[in-house]
PDB file of C-alpha atoms in Angstrom:
ATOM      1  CA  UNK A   1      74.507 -65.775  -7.692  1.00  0.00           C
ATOM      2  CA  UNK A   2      72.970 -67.917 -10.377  1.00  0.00           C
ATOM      3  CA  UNK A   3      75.342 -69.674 -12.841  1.00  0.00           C
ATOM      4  CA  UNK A   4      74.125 -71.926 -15.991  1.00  0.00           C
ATOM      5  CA  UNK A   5      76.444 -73.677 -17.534  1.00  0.00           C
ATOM      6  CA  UNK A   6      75.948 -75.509 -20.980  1.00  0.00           C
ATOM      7  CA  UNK A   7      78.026 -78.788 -21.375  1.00  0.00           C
ATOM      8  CA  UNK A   8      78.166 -79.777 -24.672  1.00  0.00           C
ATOM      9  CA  UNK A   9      80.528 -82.482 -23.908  1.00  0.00           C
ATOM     10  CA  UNK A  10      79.697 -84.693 -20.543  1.00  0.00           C
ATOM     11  CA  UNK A  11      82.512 -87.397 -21.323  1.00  0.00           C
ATOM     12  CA  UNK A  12      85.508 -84.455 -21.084  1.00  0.00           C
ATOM     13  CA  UNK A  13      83.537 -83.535 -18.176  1.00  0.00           C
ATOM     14  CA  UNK A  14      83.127 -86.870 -16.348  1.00  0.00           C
ATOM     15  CA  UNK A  15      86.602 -87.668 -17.633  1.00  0.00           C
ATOM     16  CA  UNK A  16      88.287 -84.218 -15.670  1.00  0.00           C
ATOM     17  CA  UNK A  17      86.426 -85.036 -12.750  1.00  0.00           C
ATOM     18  CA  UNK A  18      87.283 -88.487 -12.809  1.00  0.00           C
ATOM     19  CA  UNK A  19      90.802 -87.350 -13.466  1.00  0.00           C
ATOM     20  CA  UNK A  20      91.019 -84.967 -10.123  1.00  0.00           C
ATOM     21  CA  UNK A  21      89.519 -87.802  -8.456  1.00  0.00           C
ATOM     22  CA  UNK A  22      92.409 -90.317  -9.350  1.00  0.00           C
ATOM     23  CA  UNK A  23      94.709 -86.575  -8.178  1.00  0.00           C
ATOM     24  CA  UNK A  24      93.469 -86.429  -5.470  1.00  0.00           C
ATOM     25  CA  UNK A  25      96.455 -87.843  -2.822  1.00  0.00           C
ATOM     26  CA  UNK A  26      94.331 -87.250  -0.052  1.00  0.00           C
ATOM     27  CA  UNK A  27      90.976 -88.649  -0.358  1.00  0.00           C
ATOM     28  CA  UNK A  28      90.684 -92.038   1.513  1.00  0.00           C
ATOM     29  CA  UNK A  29      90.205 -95.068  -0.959  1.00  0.00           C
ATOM     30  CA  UNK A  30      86.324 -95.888   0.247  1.00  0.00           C
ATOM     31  CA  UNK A  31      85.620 -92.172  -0.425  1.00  0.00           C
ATOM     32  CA  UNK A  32      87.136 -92.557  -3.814  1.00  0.00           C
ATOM     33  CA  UNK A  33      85.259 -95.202  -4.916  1.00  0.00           C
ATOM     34  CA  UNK A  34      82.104 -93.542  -3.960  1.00  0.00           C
ATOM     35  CA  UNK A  35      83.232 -90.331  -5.625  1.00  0.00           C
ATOM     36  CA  UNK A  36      83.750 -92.027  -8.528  1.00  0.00           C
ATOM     37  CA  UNK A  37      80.693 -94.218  -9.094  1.00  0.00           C
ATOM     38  CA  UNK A  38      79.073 -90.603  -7.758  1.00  0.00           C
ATOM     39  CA  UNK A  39      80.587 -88.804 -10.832  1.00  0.00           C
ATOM     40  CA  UNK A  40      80.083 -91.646 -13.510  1.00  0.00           C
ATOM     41  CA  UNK A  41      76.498 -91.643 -12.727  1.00  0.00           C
ATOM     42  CA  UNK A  42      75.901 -87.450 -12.551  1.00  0.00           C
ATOM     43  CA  UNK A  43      76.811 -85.056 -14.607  1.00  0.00           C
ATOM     44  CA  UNK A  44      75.982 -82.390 -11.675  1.00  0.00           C
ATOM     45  CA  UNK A  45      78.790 -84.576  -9.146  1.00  0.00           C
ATOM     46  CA  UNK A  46      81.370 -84.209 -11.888  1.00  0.00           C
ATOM     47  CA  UNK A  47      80.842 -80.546 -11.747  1.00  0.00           C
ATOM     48  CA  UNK A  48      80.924 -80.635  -7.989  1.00  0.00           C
ATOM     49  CA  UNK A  49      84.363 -82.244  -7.707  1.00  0.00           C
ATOM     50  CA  UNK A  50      85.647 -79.445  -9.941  1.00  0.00           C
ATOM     51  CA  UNK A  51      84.413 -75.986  -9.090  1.00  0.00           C
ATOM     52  CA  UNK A  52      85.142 -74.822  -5.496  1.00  0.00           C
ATOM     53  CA  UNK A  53      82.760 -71.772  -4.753  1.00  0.00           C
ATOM     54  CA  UNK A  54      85.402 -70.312  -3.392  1.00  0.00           C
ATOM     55  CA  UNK A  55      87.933 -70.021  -6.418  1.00  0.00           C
ATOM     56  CA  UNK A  56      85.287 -67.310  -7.687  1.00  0.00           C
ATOM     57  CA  UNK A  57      85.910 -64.599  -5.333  1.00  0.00           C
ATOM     58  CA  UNK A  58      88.956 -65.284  -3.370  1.00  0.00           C
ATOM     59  CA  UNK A  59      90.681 -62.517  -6.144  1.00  0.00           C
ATOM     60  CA  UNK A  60      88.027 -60.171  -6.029  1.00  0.00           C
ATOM     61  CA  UNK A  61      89.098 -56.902  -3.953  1.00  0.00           C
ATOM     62  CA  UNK A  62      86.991 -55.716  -1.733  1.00  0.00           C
ATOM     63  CA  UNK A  63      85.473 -58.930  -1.250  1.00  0.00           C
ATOM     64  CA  UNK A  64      85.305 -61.739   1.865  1.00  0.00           C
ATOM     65  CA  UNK A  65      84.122 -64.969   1.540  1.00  0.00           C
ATOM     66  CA  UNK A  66      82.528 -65.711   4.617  1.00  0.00           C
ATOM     67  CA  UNK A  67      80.249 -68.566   3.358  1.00  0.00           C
ATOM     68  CA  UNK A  68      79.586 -70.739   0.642  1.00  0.00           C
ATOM     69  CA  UNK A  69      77.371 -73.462  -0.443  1.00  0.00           C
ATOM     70  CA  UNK A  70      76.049 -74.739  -3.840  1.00  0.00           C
ATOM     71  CA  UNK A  71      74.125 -77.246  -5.389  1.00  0.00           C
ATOM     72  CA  UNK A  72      73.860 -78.443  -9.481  1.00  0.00           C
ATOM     73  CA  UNK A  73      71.362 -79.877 -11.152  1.00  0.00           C
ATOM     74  CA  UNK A  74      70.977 -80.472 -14.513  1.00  0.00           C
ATOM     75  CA  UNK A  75      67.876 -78.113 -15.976  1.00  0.00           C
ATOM     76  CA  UNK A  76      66.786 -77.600 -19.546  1.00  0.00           C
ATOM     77  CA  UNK A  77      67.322 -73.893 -19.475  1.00  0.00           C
ATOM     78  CA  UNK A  78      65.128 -71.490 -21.768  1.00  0.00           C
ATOM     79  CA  UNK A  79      67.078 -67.780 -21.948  1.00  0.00           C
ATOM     80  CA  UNK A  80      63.345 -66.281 -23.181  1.00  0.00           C
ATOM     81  CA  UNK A  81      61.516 -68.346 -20.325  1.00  0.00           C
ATOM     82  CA  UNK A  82      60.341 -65.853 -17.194  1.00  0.00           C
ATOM     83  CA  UNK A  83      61.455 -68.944 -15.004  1.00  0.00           C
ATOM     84  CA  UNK A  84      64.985 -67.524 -15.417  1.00  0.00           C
ATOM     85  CA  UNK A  85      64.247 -63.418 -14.770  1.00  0.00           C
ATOM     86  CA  UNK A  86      65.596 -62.108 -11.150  1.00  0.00           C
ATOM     87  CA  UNK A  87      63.245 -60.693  -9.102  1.00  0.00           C
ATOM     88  CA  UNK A  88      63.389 -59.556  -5.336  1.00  0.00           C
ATOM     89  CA  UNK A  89      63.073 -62.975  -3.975  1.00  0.00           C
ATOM     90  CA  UNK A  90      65.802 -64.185  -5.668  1.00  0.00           C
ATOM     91  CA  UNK A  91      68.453 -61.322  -4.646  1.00  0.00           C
ATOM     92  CA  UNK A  92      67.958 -59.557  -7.828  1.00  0.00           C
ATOM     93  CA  UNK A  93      69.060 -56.000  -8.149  1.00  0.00           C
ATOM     94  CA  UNK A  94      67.780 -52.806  -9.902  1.00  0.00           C
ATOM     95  CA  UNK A  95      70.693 -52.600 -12.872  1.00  0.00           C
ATOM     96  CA  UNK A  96      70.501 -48.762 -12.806  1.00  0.00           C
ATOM     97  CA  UNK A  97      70.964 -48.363  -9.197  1.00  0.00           C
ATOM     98  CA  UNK A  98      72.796 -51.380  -7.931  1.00  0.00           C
ATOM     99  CA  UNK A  99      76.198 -52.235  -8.586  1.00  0.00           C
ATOM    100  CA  UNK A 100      76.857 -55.452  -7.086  1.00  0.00           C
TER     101      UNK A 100
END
């Protein structure tokens, strides 16, 4: 699964993350400090501290999660660029014949 998100505003972004940081009852203190110098610094680590792969599928009937792992990184993204178009290699599917 690819997912590109736009974020128009990075403060409200940092600011959540920082936010769920400062929530967070059970992070140790040196990780906290590092988390938060982590997400003032990257847009992509404030992301990270706020979307658990997991959350996306855990309702999904049918479905098991049996691994997850993700990276961000901040890209300029082009809709009309070929860069983005699925293709084999990247686990795309045939829309007429594929339903996952």
């Amino acid at each position: 699964m690819d997912l590109v998100l736009e974020v128009p505003d990075a403060d409200a972004l940092t600011g959540a993350a920082l936010d769920h940081i400062a929530d967070d009852e059970f992070m140790p203190d040196d990780e906290r400090g590092h988390a938060e110098s982590a997400v003032r610094e990257d847009e992509s680590e404030a992301l990270a501290y706020l979307v658990d792969p997991s959350d996306l599928v855990v309702d999904i009937p049918g479905v098991e999660l049996v691994q997850a792992s993700w990276s961000s990184e901040p890209v300029e993204y082009d809709p009309e660029s070929l860069e983005y178009e699925l293709d084999e290699e990247d686990g795309g599917f045939d829309r007429e014949t594929d339903n996952a």
